[in-house]
XYZ file of C-alpha atoms in Angstrom:
280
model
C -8.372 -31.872 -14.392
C -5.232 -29.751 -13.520
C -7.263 -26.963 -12.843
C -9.208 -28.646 -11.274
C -7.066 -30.163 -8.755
C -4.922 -26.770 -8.332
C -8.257 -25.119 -7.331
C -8.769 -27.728 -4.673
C -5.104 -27.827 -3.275
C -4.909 -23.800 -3.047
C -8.654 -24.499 -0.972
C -6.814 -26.926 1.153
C -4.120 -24.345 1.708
C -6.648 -21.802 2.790
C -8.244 -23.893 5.226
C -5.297 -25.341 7.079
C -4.224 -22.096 7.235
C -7.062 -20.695 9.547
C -7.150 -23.912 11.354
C -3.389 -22.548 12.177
C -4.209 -19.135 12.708
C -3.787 -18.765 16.273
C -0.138 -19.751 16.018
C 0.646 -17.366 13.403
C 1.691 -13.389 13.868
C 0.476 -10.560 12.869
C 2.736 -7.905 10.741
C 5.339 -5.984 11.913
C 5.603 -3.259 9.315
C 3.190 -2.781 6.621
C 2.999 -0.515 3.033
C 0.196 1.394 2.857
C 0.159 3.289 -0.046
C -0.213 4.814 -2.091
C -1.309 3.107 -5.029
C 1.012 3.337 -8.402
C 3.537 4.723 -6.591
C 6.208 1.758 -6.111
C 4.509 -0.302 -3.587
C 4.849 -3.582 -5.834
C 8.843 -2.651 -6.189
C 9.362 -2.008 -2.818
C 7.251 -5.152 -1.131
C 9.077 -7.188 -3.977
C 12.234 -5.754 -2.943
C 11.263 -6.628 1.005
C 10.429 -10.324 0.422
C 13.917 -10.960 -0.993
C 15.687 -9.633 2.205
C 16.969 -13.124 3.946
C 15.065 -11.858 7.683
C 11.605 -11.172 6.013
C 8.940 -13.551 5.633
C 6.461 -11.237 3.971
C 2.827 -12.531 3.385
C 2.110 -14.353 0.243
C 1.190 -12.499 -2.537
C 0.789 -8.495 -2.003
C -2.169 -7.162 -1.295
C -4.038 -8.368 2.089
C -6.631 -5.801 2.019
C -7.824 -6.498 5.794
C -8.486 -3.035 7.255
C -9.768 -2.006 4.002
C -12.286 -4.752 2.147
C -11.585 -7.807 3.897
C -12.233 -7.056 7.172
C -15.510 -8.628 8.289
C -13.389 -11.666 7.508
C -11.640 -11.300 11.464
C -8.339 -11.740 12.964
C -8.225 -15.612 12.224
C -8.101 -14.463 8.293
C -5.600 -11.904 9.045
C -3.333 -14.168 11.099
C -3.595 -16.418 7.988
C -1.656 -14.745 5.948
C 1.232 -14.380 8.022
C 4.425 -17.233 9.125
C 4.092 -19.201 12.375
C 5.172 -17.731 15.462
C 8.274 -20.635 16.148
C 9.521 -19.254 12.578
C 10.253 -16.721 14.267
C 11.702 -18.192 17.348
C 13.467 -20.617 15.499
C 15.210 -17.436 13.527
C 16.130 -15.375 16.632
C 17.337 -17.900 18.654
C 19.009 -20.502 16.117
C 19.975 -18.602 13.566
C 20.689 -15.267 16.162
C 18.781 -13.248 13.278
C 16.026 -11.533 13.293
C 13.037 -11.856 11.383
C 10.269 -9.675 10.196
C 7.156 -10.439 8.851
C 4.411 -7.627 7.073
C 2.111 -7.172 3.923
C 1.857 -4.519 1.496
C -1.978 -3.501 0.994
C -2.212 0.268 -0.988
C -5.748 1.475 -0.491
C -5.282 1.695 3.483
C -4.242 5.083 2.740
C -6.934 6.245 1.198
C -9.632 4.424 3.270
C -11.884 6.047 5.965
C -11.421 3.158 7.851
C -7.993 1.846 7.768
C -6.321 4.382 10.296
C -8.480 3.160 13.354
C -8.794 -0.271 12.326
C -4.578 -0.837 12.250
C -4.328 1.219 15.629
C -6.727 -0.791 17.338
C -5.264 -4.324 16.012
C -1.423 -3.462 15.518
C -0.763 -0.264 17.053
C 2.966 -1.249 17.101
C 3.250 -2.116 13.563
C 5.631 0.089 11.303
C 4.193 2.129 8.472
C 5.707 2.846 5.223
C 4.001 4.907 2.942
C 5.233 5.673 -0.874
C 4.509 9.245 -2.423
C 4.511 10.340 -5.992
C 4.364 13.123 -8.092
C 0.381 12.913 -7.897
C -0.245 14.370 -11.651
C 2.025 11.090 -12.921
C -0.013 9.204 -9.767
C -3.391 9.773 -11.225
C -2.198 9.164 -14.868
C -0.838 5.616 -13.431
C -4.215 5.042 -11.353
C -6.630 5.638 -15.068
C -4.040 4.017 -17.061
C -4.454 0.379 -14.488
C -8.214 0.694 -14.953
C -8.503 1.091 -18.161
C -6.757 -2.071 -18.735
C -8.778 -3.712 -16.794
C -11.555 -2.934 -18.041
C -12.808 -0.713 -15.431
C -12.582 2.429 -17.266
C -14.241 3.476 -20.580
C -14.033 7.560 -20.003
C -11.216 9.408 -21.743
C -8.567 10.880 -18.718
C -9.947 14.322 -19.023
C -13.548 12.973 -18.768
C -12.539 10.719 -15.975
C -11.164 13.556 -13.591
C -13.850 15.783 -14.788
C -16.332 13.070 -13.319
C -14.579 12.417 -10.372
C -16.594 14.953 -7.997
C -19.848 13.179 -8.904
C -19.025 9.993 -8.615
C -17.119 10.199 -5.396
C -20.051 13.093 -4.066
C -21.420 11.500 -0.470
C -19.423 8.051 -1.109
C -16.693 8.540 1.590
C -19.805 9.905 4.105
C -21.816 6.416 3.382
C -18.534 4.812 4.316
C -18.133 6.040 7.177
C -21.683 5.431 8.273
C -21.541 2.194 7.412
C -18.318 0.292 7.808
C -19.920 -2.770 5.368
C -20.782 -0.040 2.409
C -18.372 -0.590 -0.416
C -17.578 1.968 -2.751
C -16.230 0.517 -6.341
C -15.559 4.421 -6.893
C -13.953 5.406 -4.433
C -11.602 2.197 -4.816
C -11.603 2.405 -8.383
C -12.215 6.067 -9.455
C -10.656 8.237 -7.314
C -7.418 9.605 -9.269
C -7.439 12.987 -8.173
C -8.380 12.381 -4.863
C -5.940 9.860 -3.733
C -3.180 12.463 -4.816
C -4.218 14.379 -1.723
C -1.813 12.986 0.511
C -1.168 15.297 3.393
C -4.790 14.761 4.619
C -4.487 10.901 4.171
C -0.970 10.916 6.567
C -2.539 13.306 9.031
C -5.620 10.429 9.766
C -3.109 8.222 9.982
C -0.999 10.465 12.674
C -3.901 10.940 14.870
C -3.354 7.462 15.534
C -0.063 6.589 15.482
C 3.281 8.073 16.681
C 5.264 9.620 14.426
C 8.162 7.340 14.783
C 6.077 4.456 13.530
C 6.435 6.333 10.116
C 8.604 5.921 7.307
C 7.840 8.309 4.109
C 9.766 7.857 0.750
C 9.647 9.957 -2.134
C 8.707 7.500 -4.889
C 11.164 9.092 -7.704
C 14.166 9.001 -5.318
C 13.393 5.008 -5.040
C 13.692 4.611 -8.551
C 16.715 6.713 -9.305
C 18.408 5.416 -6.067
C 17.179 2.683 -4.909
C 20.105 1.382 -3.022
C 20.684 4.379 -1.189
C 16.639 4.794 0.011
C 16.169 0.758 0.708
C 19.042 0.427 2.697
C 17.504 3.513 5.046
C 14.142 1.730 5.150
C 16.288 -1.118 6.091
C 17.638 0.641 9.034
C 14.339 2.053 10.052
C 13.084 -1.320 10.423
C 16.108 -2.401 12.657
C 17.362 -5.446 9.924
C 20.803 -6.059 8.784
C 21.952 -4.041 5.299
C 21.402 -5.981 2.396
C 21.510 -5.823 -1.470
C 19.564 -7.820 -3.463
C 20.900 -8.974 -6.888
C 18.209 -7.555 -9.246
C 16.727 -3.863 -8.508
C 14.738 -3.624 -11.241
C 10.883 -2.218 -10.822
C 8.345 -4.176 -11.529
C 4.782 -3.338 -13.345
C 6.388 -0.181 -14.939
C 3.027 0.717 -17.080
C 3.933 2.759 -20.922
C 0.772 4.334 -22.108
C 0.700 7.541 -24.317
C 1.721 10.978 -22.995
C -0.308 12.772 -21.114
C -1.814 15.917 -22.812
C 0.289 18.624 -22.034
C -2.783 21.184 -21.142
C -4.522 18.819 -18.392
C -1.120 17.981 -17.021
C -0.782 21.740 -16.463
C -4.686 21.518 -14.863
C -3.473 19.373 -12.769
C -0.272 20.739 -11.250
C -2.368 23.816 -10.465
C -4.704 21.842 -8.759
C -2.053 19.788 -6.476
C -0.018 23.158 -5.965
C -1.398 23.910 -2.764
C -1.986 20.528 -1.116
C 1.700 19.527 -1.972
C 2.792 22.740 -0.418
C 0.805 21.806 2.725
C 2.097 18.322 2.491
C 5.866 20.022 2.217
C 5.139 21.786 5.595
C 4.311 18.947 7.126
C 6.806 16.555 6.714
C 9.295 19.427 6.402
C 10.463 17.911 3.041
C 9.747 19.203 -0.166
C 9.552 16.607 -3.121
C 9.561 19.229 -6.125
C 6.393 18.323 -7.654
């Protein structure tokens, strides 16, 4: 009967808020990506900041799987538009409202889609050591159940399974791929060409870019300059602790080595362009 009745309130909850929709606004920053690189820690970090009123939850998934749902089902998600008002002019504060969704870096489609809907949203995009990245990304499928190759098989795999699945995307913007969403560890460590679709379209100021292992061992330090970046008050929270950190057995020592080789040269390209180099 609980269950029951908890099903049918969250419903109710869904449906008033579309009626509401048009009162609601859209995001004014949003995380996208990468995946198993601190996004969780960092949105979680966001909502507790007294001038954000991040979406429910974490991932929206609009411009990637959700949307043929439309802009009502976007809007949604998001506070009214007098919360805001009633913030800025009240309480002479502002307020900031966004969503944290970490395949729209990876996604063919995600780029044009935000342009075209919130070109003047900010962007704030997480980057790890893509060897530990892809470890992460197996490790979180294999626990759920998505997964039954070894690592090694699984990145040996990858070529195959992802072979024409980005091209069918593109041709079709209703094709799904599960592996490209699910199965794409190597790939998704790639991340110079992910930020450069993403530049075509947006200005360079709209980006911020942290180096996931300086977020963890100072997260104080790189908060407070995303805080600044998106023009709200400094603020500390009480607990900094991550969230979601994953243990799973050691990586084998040989395809860690595979790996770095691989990534070598597209982390030196990705050095060059940002003009920072993360030491990978």
């Amino acid at each position: 009967m609980k269950k029951n009745f908890g099903r049918i309130l969250e419903q109710g909850k869904r449906r008033y808020r579309l009626y509401t929709a048009k009162m609601r606004l859209l995001p004014d920053f949003v995380i996208i990506g990468a995946q198993k690189c601190g996004t969780t820690f960092l949105h979680q970090l966001l909502q507790k900041h007294p001038c954000v009123r991040a979406a429910p939850g974490k991932a929206v998934h609009y411009f990637d799987c959700h949307f043929q749902e439309g802009m009502n089902w976007y809007r949604a998600h998001f506070p009214y538009r007098m919360e805001k008002v009633y913030e800025q002019y009240l309480k002479k504060r502002p307020m900031l409202t966004g969503e944290s969704s970490p395949y729209y870096l990876f996604h063919p489609h995600a780029a044009r889609r935000m342009a075209a809907t919130v070109p003047n949203v900010k962007l704030i995009a997480l980057l790890r050591n893509p060897v530990d990245r892809a470890y992460s990304h197996y490790n979180h499928e294999r626990r759920k159940g998505r997964e039954e190759l070894s690592f090694e098989e699984a990145i040996a795999a990858e070529e195959q399974r992802l072979d024409g699945e980005r091209d069918k995307m593109l041709e079709d913007q209703s094709y799904e791929s599960v592996h490209h969403l699910r199965h794409s560890y190597v790939q998704r460590g790639i991340y110079v060409d992910q930020l450069q679709a993403f530049a075509e379209v947006f200005e360079s100021t709209r980006f911020f870019i942290i180096h996931s292992e300086e977020l963890y061992e100072q997260p104080l330090q790189v908060f407070g300059e995303l805080l600044e970046f998106l023009d709200l008050p400094p603020w500390v929270p009480g607990d900094i602790r991550p969230v979601h950190v994953g243990s799973y057995q050691t990586m084998n020592a040989e395809t860690r080595k595979q790996l770095q080789e691989f990534f070598e040269p597209h982390n030196q390209r990705l050095y060059s362009y940002l003009g920072r180099d993360f030491g990978w």
